Each structure stands twice: as structure tokens, then as C-alpha cells.
Short mmCIF file of C-alpha atoms and ligand atoms in Angstrom, two decimals:
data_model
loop_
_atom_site.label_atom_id
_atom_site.label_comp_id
_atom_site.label_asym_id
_atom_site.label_seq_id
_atom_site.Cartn_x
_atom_site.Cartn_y
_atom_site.Cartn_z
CA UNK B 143 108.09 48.35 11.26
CA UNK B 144 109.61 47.90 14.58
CA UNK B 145 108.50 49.82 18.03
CA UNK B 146 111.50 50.50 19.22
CA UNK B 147 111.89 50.55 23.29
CA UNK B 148 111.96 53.38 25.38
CA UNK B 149 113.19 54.72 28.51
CA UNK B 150 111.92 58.40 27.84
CA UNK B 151 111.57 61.98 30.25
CA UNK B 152 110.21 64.92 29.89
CA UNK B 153 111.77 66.87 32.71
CA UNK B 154 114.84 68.09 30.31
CA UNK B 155 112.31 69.76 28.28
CA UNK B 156 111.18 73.39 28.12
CA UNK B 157 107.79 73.67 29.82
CA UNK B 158 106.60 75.15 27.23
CA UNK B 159 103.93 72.86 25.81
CA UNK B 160 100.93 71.04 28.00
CA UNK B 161 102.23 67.76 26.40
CA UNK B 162 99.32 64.87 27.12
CA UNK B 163 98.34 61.39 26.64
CA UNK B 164 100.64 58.02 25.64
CA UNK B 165 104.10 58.20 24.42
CA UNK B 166 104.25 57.71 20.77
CA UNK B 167 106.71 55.33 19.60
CA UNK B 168 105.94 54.41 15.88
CA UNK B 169 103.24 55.55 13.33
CA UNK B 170 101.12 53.90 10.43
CA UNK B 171 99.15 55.08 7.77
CA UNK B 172 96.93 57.49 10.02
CA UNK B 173 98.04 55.67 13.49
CA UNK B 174 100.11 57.27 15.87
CA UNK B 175 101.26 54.07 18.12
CA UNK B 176 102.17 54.38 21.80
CA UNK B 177 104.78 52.75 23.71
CA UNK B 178 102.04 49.70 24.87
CA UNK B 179 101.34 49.08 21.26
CA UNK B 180 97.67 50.64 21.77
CA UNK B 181 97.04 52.41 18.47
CA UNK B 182 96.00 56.29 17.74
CA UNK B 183 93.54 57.09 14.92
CA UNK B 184 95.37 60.36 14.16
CA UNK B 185 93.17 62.89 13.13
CA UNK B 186 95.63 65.50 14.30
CA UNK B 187 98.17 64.49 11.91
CA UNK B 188 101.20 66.72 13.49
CA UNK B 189 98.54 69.61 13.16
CA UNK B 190 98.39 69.53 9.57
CA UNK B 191 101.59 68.39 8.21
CA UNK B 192 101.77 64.85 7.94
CA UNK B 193 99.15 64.68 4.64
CA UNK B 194 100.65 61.45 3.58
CA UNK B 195 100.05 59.41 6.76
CA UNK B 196 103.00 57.90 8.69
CA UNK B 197 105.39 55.41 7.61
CA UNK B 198 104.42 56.84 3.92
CA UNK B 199 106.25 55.22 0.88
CA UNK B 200 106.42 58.43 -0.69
CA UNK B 201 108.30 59.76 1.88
CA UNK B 202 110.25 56.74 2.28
CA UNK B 203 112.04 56.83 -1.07
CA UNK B 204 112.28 60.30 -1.19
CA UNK B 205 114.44 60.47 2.27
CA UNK B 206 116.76 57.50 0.90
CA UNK B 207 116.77 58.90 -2.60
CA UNK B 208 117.87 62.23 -0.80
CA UNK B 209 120.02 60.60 1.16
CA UNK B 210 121.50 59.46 -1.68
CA UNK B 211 122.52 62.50 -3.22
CA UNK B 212 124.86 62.81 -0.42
CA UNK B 213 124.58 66.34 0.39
CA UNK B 214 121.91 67.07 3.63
CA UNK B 215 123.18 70.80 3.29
CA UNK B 216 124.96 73.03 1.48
CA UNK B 217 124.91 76.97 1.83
CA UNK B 218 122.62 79.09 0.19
CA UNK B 219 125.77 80.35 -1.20
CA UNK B 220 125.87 78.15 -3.89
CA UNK B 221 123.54 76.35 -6.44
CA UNK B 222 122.11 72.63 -5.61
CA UNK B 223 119.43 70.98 -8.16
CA UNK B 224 116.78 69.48 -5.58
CA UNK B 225 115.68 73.42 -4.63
CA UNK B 226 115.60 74.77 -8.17
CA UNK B 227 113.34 71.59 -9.25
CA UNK B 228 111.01 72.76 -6.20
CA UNK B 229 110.63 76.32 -6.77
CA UNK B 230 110.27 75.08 -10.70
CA UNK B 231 107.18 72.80 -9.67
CA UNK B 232 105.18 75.70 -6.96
CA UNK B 233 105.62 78.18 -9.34
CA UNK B 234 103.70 76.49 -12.18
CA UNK B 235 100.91 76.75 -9.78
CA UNK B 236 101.50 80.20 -8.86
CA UNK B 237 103.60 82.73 -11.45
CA UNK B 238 106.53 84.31 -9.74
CA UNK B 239 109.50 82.72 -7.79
CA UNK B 240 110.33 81.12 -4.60
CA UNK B 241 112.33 81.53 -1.08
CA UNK B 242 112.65 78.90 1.05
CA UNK B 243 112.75 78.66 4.64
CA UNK B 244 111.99 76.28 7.81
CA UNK B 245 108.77 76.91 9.52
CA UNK B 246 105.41 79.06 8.84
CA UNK B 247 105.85 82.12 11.16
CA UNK B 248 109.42 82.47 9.39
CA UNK B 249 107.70 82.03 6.14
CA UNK B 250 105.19 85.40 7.09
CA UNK B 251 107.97 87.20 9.08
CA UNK B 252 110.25 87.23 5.20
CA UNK B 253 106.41 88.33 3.39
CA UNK B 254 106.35 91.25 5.40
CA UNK B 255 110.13 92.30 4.78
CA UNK B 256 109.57 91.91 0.80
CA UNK B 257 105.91 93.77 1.36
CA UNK B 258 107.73 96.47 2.86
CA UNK B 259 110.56 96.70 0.70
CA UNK B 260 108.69 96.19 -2.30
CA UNK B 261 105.49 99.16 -1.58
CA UNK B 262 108.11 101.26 0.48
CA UNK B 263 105.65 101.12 3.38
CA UNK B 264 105.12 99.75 6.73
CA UNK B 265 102.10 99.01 8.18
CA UNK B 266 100.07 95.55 8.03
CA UNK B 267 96.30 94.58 8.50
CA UNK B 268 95.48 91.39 9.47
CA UNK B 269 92.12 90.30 11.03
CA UNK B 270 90.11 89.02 13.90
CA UNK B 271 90.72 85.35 14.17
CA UNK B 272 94.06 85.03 12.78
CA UNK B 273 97.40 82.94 13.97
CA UNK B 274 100.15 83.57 11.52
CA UNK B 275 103.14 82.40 13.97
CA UNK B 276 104.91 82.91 17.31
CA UNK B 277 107.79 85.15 16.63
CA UNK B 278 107.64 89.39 17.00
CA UNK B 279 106.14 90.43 13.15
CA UNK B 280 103.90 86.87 12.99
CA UNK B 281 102.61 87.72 16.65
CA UNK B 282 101.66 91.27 16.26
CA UNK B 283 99.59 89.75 13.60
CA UNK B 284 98.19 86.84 15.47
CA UNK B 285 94.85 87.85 16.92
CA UNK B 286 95.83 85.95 20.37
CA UNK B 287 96.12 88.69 23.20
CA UNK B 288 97.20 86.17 25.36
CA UNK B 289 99.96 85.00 23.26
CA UNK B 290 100.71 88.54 22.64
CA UNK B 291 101.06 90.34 26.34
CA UNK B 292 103.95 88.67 27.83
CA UNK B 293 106.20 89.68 24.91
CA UNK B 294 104.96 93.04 24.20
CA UNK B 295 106.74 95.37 22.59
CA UNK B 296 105.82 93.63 19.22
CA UNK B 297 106.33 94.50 15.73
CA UNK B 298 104.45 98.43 16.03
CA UNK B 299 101.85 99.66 13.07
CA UNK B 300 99.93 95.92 12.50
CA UNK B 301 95.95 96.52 13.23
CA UNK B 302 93.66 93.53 13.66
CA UNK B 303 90.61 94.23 12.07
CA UNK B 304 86.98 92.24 12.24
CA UNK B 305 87.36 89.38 9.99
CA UNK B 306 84.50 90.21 6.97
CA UNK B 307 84.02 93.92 7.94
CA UNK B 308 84.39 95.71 4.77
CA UNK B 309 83.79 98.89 6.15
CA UNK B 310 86.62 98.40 8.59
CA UNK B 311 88.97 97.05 6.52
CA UNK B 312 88.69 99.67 3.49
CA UNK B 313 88.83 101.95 6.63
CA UNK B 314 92.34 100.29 7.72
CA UNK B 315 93.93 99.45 4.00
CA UNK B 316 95.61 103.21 3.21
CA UNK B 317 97.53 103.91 0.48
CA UNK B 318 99.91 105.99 2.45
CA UNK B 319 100.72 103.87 5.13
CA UNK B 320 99.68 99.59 4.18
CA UNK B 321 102.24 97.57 3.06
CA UNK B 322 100.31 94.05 3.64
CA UNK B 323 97.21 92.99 4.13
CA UNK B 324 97.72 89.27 5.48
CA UNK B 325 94.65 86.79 5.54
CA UNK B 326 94.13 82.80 6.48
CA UNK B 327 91.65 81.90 3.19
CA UNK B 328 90.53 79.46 5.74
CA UNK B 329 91.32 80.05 9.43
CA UNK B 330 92.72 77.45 11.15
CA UNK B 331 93.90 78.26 14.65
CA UNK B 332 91.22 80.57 15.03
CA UNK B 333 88.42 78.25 14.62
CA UNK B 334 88.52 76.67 11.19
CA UNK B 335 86.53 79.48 9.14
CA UNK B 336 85.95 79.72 5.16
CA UNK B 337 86.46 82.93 4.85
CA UNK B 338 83.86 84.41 2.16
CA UNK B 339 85.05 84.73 -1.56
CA UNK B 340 83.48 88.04 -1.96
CA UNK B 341 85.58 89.26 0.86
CA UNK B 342 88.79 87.83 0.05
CA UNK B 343 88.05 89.83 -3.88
CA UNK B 344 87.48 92.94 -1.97
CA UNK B 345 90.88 92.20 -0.17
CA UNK B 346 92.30 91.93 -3.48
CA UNK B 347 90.59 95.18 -5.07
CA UNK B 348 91.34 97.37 -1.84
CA UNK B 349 94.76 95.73 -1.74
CA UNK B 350 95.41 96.75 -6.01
CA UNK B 351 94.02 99.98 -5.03
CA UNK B 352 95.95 101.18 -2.24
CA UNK B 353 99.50 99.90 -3.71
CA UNK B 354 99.99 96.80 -0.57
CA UNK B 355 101.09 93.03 -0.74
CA UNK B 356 97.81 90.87 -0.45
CA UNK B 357 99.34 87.44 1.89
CA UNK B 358 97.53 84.41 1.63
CA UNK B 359 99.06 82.58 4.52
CA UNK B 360 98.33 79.41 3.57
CA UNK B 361 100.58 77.53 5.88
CA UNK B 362 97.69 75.32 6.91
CA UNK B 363 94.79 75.35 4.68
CA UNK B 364 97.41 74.92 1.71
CA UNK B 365 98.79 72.14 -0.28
CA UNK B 366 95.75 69.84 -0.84
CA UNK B 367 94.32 70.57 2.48
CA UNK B 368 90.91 71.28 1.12
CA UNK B 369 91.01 69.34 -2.06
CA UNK B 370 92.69 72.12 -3.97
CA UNK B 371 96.49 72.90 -4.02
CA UNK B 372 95.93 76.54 -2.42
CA UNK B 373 92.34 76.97 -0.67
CA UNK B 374 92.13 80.21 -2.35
CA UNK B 375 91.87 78.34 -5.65
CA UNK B 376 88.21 77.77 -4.98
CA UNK B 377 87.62 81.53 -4.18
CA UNK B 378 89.25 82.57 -7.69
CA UNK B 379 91.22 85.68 -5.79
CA UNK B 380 94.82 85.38 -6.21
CA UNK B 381 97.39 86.88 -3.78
CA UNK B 382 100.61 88.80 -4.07
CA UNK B 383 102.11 86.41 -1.96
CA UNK B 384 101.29 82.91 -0.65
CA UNK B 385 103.10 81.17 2.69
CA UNK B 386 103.35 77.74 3.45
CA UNK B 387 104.91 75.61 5.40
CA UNK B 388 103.38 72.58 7.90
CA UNK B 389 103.16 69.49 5.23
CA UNK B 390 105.70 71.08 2.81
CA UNK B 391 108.71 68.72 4.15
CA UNK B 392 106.69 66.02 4.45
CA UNK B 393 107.14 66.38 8.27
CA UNK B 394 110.49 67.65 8.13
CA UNK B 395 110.67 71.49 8.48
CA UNK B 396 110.05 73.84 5.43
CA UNK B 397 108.63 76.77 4.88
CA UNK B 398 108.32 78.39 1.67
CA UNK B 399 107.71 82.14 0.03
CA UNK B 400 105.89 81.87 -3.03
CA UNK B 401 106.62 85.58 -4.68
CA UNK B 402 104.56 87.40 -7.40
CA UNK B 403 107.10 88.80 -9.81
CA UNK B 404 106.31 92.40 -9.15
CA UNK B 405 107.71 91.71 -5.95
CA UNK B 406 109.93 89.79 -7.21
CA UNK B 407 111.71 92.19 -8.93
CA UNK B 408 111.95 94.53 -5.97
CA UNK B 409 114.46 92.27 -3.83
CA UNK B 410 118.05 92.13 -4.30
CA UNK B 411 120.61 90.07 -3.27
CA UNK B 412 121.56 90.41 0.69
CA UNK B 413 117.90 91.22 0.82
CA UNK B 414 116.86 88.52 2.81
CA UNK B 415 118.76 84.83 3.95
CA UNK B 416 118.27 81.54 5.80
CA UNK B 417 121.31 79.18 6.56
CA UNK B 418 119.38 75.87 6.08
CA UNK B 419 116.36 77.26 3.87
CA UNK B 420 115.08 74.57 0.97
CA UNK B 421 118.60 72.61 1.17
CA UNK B 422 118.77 69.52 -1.27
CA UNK B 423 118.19 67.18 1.57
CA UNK B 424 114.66 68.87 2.63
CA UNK B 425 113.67 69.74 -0.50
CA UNK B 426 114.19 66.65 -2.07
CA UNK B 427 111.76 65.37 0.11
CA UNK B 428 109.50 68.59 -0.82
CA UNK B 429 109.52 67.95 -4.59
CA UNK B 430 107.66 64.67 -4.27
CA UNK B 431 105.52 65.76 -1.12
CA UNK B 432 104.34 68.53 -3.72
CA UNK B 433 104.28 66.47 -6.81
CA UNK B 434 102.28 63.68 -4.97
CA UNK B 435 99.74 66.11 -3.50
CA UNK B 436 99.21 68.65 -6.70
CA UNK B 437 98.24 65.16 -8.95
CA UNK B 438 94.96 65.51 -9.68
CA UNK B 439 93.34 62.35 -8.55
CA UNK B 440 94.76 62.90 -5.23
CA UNK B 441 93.01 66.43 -4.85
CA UNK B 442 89.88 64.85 -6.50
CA UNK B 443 90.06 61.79 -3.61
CA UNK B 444 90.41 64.74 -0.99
CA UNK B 445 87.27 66.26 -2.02
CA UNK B 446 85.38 62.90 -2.34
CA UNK B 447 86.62 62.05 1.43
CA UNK B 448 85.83 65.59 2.26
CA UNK B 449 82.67 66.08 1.10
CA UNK B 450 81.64 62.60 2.64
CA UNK B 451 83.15 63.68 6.13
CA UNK B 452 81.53 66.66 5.89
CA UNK B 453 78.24 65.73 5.12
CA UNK B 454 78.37 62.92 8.19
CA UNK B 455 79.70 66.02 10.41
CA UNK B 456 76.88 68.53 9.63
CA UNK B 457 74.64 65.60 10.36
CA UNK B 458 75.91 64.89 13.84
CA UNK B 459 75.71 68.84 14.37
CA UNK B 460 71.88 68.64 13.04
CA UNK B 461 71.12 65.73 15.71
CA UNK B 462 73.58 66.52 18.76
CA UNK B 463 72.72 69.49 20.81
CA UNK B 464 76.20 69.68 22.28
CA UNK B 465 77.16 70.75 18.67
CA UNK B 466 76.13 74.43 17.14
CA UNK B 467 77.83 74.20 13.83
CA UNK B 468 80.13 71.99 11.49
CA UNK B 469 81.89 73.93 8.89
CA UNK B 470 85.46 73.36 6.91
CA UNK B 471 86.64 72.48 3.60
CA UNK B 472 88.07 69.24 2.14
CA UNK B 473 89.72 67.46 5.13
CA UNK B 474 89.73 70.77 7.28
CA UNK B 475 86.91 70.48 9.65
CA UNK B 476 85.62 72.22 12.76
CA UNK B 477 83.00 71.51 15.08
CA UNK B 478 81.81 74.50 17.29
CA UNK B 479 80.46 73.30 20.38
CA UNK B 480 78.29 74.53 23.01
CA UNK B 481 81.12 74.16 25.74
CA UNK B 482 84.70 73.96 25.76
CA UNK B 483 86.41 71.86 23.85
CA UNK B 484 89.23 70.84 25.61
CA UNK B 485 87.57 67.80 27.91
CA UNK B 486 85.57 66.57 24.57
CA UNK B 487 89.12 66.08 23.19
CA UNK B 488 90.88 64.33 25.97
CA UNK B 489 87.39 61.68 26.35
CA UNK B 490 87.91 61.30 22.65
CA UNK B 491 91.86 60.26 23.33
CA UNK B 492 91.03 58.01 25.97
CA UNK B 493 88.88 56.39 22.96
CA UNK B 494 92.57 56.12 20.84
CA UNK B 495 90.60 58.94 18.61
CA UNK B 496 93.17 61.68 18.42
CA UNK B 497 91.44 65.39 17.39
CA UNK B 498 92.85 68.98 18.64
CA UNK B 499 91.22 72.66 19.84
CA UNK B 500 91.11 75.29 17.96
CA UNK B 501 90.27 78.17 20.00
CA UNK B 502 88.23 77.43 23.32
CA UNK B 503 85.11 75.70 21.81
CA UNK B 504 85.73 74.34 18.11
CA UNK B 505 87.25 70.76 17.78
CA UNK B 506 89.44 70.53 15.06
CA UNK B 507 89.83 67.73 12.64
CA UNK B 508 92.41 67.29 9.92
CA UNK B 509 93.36 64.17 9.53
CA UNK B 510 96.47 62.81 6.95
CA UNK B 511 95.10 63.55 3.77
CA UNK B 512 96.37 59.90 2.53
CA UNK B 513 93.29 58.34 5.11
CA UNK B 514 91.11 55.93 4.03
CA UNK B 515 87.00 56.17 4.20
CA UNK B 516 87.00 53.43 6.70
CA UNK B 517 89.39 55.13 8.95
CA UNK B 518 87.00 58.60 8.49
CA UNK B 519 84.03 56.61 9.63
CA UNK B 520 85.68 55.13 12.58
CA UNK B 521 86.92 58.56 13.96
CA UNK B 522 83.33 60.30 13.07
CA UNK B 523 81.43 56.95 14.85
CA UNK B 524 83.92 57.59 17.94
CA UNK B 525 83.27 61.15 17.83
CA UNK B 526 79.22 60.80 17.40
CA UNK B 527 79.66 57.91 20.90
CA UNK B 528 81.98 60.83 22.60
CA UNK B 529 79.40 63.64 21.89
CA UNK B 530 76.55 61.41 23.16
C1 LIG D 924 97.92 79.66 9.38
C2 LIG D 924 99.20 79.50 10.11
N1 LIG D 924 100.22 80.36 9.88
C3 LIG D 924 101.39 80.25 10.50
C4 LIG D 924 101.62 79.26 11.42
C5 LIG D 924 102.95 79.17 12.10
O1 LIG D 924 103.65 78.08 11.60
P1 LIG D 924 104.92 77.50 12.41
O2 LIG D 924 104.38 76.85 13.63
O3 LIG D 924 105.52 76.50 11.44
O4 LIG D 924 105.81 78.64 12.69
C6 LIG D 924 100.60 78.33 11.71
C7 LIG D 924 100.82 77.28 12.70
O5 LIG D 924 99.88 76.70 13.23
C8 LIG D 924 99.37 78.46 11.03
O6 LIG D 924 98.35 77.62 11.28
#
């Protein structure tokens, strides 16, 4: 690996993200490197997507293999093998078909059009908590005011109920009106939250019973990210539909439908499109990104790591009073703190320990799924020394 030299500015860019810290110039395993050659454990890992590390060998021979082929793109138009194999291999894990796309929020905005075409109503019901994406259907749904208000008028007849409020929900789930009910099985943006099992089935029976799409967006907690291929997996409820995206394209940008065939069978050609969606470049890439992650010793290692990070987490909660809770799933972790979060995580950079927000006082951690033990202990030592 090289680090290639820089002469780098920011002032071309859209202000649009508080970019901080080093300039990275290479990566490693789970290292981010800067420009100086100081090293990054990464425990942000592109915000979920890079699961195999950097520099992965996986991804390596999959972008030459693809590369290969010779064709980056070719329009949806037409058939091309590498997208076929892809939807062949998510839908063994998940009965219905595929559509492919290039991000998460594009992945939810297409789940609502084939919810709506497919119950012949409008509405959606998403709940407190929730990010499903940046763009006017994914917003309305997002439970981020802020995010929301400058942009406003969003996509009309989406209500944000109290995440685990039964009452409420059954209250907001009509038959007349719902045509999804969207859900994160485990919040991300919003805090990293399990969401109960019991609710998620009452989702599912309310969602049955009132003729609407059930959406697991899975965009983050999915693909391996808590030691099972969907999160839901480990709540036994099944969805109508699942989106995902962030670690689908092993970094490059994907987003994928995954369709019940009820649905299915409701969209028609000229229904629905995407100009580069699941391409044989990209999804080349995909196919061994998926097949890697869904092999069952990897998901068992992700639980092992997990459990182990998890366990050393809830024991810094249990002996630091600057933490109130650690909760997650596999390598999905949060740590709610009794103050902001933001300074804890730029202290932690200035220790080469990369970790993120999510929401104003949870540290997030969700590191490559591909990182070793070692590297977990460093990053929760550094963490326990910055929480001091
Ligand atoms: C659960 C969830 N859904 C949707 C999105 C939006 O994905 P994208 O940024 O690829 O549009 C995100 C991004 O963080 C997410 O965490």
C-alpha cells in the first residue's frame, strides 16, 4: 500500500457537512490513515458500510474481477449476469425478488411507491426515533424536526408515532388509509435501540390486519451487522419489505429493495427505474460482499466479537458515572451518556480512536465487522481512559 501525496481543499465543497479531524489518505484493515501517516482505529467504518475493513481482499478481487468483465454499466434496459446472481443470492434469505438502487433513502423512497401501489393507499407510520434518509418521502419519515423544517412541504399523510406505543400505533395503522408501516429493527441514527420483538410482531399482526406494507429498513442494522444477516432474524417477525443499502457495495453505492412476492406481483414494468441501479460493475462487487458476510462462521465470529464488546461496554457503563446505559447488538453499540456526546468523540479522535454521535448524547460504535479482538480492546481501553 502506498500513501499517496496530497495537496487537498475543501473550499470547492458544499458546506454541507461539519467535516473534522486529519485528512485520510489510505486505509487498513480497521485503520483509516491520515496524510502524516498517524493511524485511525476506525470504529466508524464509513458509518456502517465498510464491514470488511479497508484495503479488504475480498473487495480487492471482486473490483478487478469486475473490472474484468468489462462492462461498469449497462442500462437497465437490458439483461447483465452479475445483478441476476445478486438478487438470486438475497432472495434465498428472504422469498420474493429484488430492485436495485444506489443509496438507502432511495432504497425507502421506491418501498413506499410499491406500498402504495401495491395496498392502493397512501399514508405511512413510522416512529419516534427513526432516520430513514434525506430526500422528501425518507424525510417526512425521519423523526428529525430539524432536518425536516427547512424543506417543508414534505411528503403529506406520514405520522411519527412513539416508538413501542401499541396503543398509538394500532391507533395510527388504519385499514382505510395505511399503506406502510416503516420501522429500524434496531435504530441507528436515533440512538442505537433494539427495538422489542413483541412489538415488531404486533407491527406485523396490525400491519396483516389492516392490508399495509410492513418495511424493515434495514439499511444499517442489516447484512451481518448484528451477527445475523437481517437484525430482524433474531426477532422471528418477517417484513413485507426489507431496505438496505450502506455495506451492500462494499463501499461503493448500492441500495437494494428486497420485495415479498405479493408485492411483487403488483408492479409492472415502467413502474419504477434507476439509470445506474445494481449494474454488473457494482453488483459484482455486491455478490461477494453478500456471499462473504451471509457465511456462517462470519456471522458466528460477529456475535463472538459482539457479545465480548458488549459485555466490556456494559461494564464500563456499570463503573463510569459519565455513562447511563450500553445497549446494541452484535457490532452495533451505543453508549448513552450523561452529557453530550459530541466533545467525548472529538477527545476520543485526538486519541486516533475514531467513534460517531448518534443523536445528542449516545456514542455510537460500529466498527468493520472484519476487526480483530485486539483491535476491539484497544478502542474499548481508549474509550474507558477518554471517559475517565
Ligand atoms: C436506517 C437508515 N435508513 C436510511 C438511511 C439513509 O441512507 P443513505 O444515506 O444511503 O441515503 C440511513 C443512513 O444513515 C440509515 O441509517
Amino acid at each position: 500500500m502506498t500513501i499517496p501525496a496530497t495537496s487537498a481543499d475543501a473550499t470547492a465543497l458544499l458546506g454541507v457537512y461539519a467535516r473534522v479531524g486529519p485528512l485520510f489518505v489510505a486505509g487498513e484493515g480497521s485503520e483509516l490513515i491520515a496524510e502524516d501517516g498517524t493511524r485511525y482505529l476506525d470504529f466508524v467504518a464509513g458509518i456502517a458500510v465498510n464491514a470488511l475493513g479497508y484495503n479488504s481482499p475480498v473487495i480487492r478481487d471482486a473490483v478487478l474481477r469486475a473490472l474484468d468483465i468489462g462492462l461498469i454499466h449497462v442500462s437497465n434496459l437490458y439483461r447483465t449476469e452479475p445483478g441476476e446472481r445478486l438478487a438470486a443470492e438475497l432472495t434465498k434469505a428472504f422469498a420474493g425478488q429484488a430492485f436495485f438502487c444506489n443509496s438507502g433513502a432511495e432504497a425507502n423512497e421506491g418501498a413506499f411507491k410499491f406500498a402504495r401501489k401495491w395496498s392502493k393507499k397512501t399514508d405511512i407510520v413510522a416512529f419516534s426515533g427513526s432516520f430513514h434518509g434525506r430526500l422528501f418521502a425518507s424525510l417526512a419519515a425521519t423523526d428529525r424536526p430539524d432536518y425536516r423544517r427547512p424543506f417543508e412541504p414534505l411528503l403529506t399523510g406520514v405520522q411519527i408515532v412513539p416508538l413501542g406505543d401499541v396503543e398509538a400505533a394500532q391507533h395510527a395503522i388504519t385499514a382505510d388509509r395505511t399503506a406502510a408501516v416503516i420501522i429500524e429493527p434496531v435504530q441507528g441514527e436515533g440512538g442505537v435501540r433494539p427495538v422489542p420483538a413483541e412489538f415488531l410482531a404486533f407491527l406485523r399482526e396490525r400491519s396483516d390486519a389492516c392490508g399495509c406494507a410492513l418495511i424493515f429498513d434495514e439499511v444499517q442494522c442489516g447484512l451481518g451487522r448484528t451477527g445475523t444477516l437481517f437484525a430482524s432474524e433474531q426477532t422471528g417477525v418477517t417484513p413485507d419489505m426489507y431496505t438496505l443499502a450502506k455495506p451492500l457495495g462494499g463501499g461503493l453505492p448500492m441500495g437494494a429493495i428486497l420485495v415479498s412476492d405479493a408485492i411483487a406481483a403488483a408492479l409492472a414494468p415502467g413502474d419504477h427505474a434507476t439509470t445506474f441501479g445494481g449494474g454488473p460493475f457494482v453488483a459484482t462487487v455486491s455478490l461477494d460482499v453478500v456471499r462473504t458476510i451471509a457465511e456462517p462462521e462470519f456471522l458466528a465470529a460477529v456475535r463472538a466479537k459482539g457479545a465480548w464488546l458488549g459485555d466490556r461496554l456494559r461494564r464500563l457503563a456499570a463503573t463510569t458515572a459519565r455513562v447511563r446505559e450500553a445497549r446494541g447488538r452484535g457490532l452495533m453499540w451505543g453508549l448513552e451518556l450523561n452529557e453530550v456526546a459530541a466533545p467525548i468523540v472529538a477527545v476520543a479522535r485526538e486519541r486516533q480512536l475514531l467513534v460517531l454521535t448518534a443523536g445528542p448524547n449516545v456514542m455510537r460504535i460500529v466498527p468493520p465487522l472484519t476487526v480483530s479482538r485486539e483491535d476491539l480492546e484497544r478502542g474499548v481501553t481508549i474509550l474507558a481512559e477518554v471517559l475517565a
